Short mmCIF file of C-alpha atoms in Angstrom, two decimals:
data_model
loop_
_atom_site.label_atom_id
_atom_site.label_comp_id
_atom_site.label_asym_id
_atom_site.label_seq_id
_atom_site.Cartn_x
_atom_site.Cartn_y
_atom_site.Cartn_z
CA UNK A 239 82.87 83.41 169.12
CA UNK A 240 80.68 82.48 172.32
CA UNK A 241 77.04 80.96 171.65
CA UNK A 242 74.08 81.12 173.53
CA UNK A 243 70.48 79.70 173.75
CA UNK A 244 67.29 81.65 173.46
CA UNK A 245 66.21 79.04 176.25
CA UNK A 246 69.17 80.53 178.26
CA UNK A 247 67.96 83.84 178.12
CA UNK A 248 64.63 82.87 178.64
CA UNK A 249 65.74 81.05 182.02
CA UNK A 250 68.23 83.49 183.51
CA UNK A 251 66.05 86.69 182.71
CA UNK A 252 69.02 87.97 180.67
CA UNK A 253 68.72 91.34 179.07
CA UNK A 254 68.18 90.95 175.48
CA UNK A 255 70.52 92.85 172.64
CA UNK A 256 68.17 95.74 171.64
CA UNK A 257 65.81 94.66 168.52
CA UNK A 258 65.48 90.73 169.54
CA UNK A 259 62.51 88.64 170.29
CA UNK A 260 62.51 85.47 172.16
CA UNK A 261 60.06 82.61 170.93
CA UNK A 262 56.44 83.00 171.75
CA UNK A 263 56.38 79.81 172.73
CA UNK A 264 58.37 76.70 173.75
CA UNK A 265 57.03 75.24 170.65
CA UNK A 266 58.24 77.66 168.19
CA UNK A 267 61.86 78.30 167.08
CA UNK A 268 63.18 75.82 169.61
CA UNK A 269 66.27 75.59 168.00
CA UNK A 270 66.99 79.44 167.97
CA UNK A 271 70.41 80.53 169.79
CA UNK A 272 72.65 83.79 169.21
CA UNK A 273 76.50 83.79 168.02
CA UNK A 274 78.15 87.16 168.76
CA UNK A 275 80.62 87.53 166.19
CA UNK A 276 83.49 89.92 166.62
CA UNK A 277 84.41 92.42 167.70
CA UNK A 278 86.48 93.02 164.52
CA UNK A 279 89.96 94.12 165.28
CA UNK A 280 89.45 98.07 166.42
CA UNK A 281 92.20 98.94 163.69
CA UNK A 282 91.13 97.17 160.72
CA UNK A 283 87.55 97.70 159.99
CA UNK A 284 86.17 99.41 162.87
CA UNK A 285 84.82 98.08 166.43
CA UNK A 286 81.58 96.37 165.13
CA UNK A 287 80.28 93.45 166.88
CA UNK A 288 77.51 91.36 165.27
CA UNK A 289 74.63 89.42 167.28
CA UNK A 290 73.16 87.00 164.74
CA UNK A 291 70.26 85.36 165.99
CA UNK A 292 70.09 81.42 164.16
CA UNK A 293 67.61 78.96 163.94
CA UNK A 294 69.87 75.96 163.02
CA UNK A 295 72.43 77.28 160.55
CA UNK A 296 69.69 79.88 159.35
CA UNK A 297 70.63 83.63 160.27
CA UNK A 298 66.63 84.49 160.99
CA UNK A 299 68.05 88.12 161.97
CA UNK A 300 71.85 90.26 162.42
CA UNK A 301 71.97 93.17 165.03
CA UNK A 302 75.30 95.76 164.04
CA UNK A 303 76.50 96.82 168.02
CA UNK A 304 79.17 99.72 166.85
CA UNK A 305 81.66 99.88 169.69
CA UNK A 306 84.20 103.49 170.22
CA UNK A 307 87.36 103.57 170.87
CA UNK A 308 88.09 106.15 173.43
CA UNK A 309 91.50 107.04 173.68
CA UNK A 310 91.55 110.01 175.76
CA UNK A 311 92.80 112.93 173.16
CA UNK A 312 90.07 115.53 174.27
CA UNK A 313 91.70 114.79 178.33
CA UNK A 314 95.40 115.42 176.60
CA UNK A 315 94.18 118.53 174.99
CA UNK A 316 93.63 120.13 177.77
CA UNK A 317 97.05 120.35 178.87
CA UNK A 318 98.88 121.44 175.52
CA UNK A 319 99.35 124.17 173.56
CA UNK A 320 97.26 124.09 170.11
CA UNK A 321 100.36 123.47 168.29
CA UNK A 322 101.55 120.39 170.30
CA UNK A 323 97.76 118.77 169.94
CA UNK A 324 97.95 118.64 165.81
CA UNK A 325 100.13 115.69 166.41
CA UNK A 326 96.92 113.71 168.25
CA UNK A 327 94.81 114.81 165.13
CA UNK A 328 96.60 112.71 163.06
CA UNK A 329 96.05 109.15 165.15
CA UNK A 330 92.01 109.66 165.21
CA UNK A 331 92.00 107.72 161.71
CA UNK A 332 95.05 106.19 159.85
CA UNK A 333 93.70 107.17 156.56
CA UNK A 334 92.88 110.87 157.15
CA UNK A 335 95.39 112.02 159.17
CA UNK A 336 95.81 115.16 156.87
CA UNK A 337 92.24 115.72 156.82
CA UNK A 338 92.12 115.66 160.91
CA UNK A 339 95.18 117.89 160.60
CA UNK A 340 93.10 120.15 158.68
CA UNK A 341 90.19 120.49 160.42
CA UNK A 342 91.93 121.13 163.68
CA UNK A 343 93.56 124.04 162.62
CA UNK A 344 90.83 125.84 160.46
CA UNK A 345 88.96 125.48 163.64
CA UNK A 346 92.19 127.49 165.16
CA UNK A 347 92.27 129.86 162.40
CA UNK A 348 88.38 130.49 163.11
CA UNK A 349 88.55 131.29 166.46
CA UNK A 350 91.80 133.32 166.17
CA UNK A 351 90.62 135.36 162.72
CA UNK A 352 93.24 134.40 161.08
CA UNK A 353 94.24 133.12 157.11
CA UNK A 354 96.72 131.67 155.24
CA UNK A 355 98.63 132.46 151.90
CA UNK A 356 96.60 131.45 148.50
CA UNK A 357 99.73 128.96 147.90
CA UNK A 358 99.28 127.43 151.51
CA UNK A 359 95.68 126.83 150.62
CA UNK A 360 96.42 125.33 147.06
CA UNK A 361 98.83 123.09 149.09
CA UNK A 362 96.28 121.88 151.73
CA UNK A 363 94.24 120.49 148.73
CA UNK A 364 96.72 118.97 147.03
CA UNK A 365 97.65 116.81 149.89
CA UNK A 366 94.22 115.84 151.01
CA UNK A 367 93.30 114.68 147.65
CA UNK A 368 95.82 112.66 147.44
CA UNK A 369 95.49 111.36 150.48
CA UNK A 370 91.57 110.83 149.18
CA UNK A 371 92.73 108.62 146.39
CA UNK A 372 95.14 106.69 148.86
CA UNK A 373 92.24 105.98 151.36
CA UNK A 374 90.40 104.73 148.72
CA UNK A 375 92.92 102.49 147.32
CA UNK A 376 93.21 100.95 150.31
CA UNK A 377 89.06 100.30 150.61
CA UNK A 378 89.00 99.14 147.30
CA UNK A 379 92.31 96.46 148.00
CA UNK A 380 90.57 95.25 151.10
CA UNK A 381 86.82 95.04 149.70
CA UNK A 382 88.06 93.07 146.96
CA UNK A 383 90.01 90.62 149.70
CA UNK A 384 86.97 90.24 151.87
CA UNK A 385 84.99 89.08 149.16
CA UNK A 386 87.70 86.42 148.11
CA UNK A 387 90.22 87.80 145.36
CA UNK A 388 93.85 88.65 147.44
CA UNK A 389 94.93 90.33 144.09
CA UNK A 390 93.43 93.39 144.60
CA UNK A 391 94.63 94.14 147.50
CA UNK A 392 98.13 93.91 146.09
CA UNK A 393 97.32 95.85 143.01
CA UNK A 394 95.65 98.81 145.21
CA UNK A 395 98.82 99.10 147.44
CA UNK A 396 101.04 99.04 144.25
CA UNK A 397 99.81 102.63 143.95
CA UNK A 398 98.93 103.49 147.12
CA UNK A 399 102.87 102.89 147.88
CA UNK A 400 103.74 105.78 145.61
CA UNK A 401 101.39 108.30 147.44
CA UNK A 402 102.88 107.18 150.53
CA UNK A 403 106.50 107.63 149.14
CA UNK A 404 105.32 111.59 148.32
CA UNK A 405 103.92 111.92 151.61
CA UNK A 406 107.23 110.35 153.28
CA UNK A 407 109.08 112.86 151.37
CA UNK A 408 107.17 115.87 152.36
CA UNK A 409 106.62 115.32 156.04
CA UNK A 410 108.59 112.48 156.85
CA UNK A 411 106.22 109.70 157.51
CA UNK A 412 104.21 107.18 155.87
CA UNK A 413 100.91 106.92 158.21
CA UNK A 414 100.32 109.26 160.59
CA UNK A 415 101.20 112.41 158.99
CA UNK A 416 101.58 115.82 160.41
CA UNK A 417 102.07 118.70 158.36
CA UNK A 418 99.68 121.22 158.31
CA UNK A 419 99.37 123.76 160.83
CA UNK A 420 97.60 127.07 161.74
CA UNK A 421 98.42 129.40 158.63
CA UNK A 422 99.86 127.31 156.41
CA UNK A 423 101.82 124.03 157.63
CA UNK A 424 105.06 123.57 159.12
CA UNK A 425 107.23 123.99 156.03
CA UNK A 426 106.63 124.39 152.17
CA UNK A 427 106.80 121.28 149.71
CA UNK A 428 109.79 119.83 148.28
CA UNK A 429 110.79 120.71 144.62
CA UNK A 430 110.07 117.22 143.86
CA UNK A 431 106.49 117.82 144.49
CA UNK A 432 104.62 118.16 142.00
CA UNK A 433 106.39 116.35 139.26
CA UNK A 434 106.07 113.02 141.54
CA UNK A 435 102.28 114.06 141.46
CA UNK A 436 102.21 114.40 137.38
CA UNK A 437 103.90 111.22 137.37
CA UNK A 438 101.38 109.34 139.75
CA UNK A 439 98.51 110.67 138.03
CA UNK A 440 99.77 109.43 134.72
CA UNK A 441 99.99 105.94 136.29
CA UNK A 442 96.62 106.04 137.92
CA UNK A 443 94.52 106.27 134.40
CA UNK A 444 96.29 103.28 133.54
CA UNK A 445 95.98 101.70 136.87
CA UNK A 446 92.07 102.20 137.03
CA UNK A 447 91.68 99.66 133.38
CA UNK A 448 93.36 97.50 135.47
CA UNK A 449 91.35 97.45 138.52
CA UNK A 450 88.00 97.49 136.31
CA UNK A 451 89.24 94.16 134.54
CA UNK A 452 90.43 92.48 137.83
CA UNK A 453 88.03 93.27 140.05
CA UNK A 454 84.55 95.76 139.14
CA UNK A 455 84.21 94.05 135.65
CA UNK A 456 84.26 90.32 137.34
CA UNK A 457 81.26 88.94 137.08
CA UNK A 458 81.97 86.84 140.71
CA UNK A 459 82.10 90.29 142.37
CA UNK A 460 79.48 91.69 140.89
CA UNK A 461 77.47 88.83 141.44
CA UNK A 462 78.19 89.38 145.79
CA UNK A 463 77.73 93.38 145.76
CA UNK A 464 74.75 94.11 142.73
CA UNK A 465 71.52 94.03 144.40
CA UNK A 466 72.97 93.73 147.66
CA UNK A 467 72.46 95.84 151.09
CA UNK A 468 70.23 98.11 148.87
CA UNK A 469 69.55 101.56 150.58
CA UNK A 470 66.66 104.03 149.19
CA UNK A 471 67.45 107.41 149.31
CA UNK A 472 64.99 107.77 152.34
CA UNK A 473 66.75 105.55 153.94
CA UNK A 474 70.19 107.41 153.69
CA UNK A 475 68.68 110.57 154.22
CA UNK A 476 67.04 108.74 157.53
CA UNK A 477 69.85 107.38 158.47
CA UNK A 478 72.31 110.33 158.23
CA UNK A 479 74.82 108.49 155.52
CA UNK A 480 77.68 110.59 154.02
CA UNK A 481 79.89 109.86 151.11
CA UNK A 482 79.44 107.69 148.93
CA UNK A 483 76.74 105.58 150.46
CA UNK A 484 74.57 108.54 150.06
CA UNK A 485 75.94 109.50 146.34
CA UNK A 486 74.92 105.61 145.44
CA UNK A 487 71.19 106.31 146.56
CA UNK A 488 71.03 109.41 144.21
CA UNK A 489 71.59 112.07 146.54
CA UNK A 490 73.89 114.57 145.01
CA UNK A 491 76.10 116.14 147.87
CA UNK A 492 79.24 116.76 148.25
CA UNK A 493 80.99 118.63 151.63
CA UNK A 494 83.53 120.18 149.28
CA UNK A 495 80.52 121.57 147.22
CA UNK A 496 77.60 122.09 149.61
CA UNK A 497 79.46 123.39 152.35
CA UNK A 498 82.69 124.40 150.70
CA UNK A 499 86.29 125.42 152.75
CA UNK A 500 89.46 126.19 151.56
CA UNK A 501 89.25 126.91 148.02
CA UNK A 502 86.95 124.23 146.66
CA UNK A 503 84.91 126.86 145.29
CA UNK A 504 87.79 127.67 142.46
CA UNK A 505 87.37 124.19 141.85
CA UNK A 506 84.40 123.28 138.62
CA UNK A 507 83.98 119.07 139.74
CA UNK A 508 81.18 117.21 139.44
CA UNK A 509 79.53 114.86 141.88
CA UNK A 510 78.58 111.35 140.62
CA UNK A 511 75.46 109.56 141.38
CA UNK A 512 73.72 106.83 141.04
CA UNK A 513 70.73 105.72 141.86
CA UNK A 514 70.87 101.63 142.75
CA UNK A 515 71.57 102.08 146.50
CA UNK A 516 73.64 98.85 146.61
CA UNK A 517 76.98 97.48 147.39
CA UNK A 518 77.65 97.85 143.96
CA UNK A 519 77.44 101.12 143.45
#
């Protein structure tokens, strides 16, 4: 964490992080100085370094600088075969490695005009809703950590654990997975498949009274997230939000619904809203 004066950017002619102001005057906000906080480990939550502008131990205002990590997998590209680049899909984000998988190679089956069997399709969104509920697991472990309760996070990777166990099974790893591939994937699912599923899903209505009690139902967390970072549904409109921060400012869309692929469209799902725009929701 490295500090420094408004005086000493005043002096040294230093360019300013976009969005400040310096004092008008000598007189006013004398005790003003920044604090750059972060950046935040690049594999945790993201490269985000945070300029907070203090008068004393005041934050008067917080500028977001999000970094990118640039790892060179368009360069690699280049010089493989579309086959040997599924396995860099898979790295851009450790929680959606199926879903990068995917979208590589329907991009691949576009260009080349080709499809896959109805099974091979059925497959595809099998495993990237699971893998759907295990990303969230994991944001809902951490966001309960962050705002002080540990126990969350163990109770979300209780679960999480036995997606990862199916996923180990099918493809033979745990985090960066790589099965899917132009036409179908690179071989069909084990026999154990689906029954693991019925078995996890079975757990998972239980699981979710549990997660309400510890964590969404306490009043200490709800007291940190409801009414916080509140975002009109201008705003996420303005600010091109996805997800659920848009869902949680009343704005019903849904990728798998509004621009459907694969065979979301056999698929009768609604889309949950609400319309307090906060951390909360």
């Amino acid at each position: 964490m490295i500090t420094q004066s408004a005086e000493k950017y005043r002096l040294d002619g230093d360019t300013l992080p976009e969005g400040f102001r310096l004092p008008q005057s000598d007189a006013e906000d004398a005790d003003e100085f920044f604090v750059n906080i972060g950046p935040q480990h690049p594999s945790t939550h993201g490269v985000l370094r945070i300029v907070a502008r203090l008068s004393g131990e005041t934050i008067v205002e917080a500028v977001p600088h999000l970094g990118y990590i640039h790892r060179g997998i368009e360069k690699m590209a280049e010089n493989q075969t579309y086959i040997q680049n599924i396995h860099l899909t898979d790295r851009l984000d450790y929680l959606s490695a199926f879903f990068n998988n995917l979208c590589f190679c329907m991009a691949v089956e576009q260009a080349m005009d080709i499809g896959l069997p109805e099974r091979g399709e059925y497959l595809r969104v099998m495993v990237c809703e699971l893998q759907r509920i295990q990303s969230h697991l994991l944001w809902w472990g951490v966001m309960g950590m962050d705002l002080g309760g540990f126990t969350p996070f163990l109770y979300g990777f209780r679960e999480r654990e036995m997606i990862t166990d199916i996923f180990e099974e099918m493809c033979g790893a745990r985090l960066t997975m790589n099965f899917f591939r132009p036409g179908g994937s690179s071989f069909d699912a084990p026999d154990t498949f689906v029954p693991r599923i019925k078995k996890f899903i079975k757990i998972m209505y239980k699981a979710l009274d549990e997660y309400n009690t510890l964590l969404s139902g306490n009043i200490i967390f709800q007291e940190r997230t409801r009414g916080v970072g509140i975002l009109s549904r201008e705003d996420v409109l303005a600010y091109g939000c996805s997800g659920a921060v848009l869902r949680a400012s009343d704005v019903s869309y849904d990728v798998r619904k509004n621009d459907t692929y694969s065979i979301y469209d056999q698929f009768d799902f609604d889309i949950p809203t609400r319309t307090e725009g906060d951390s909360l929701s």
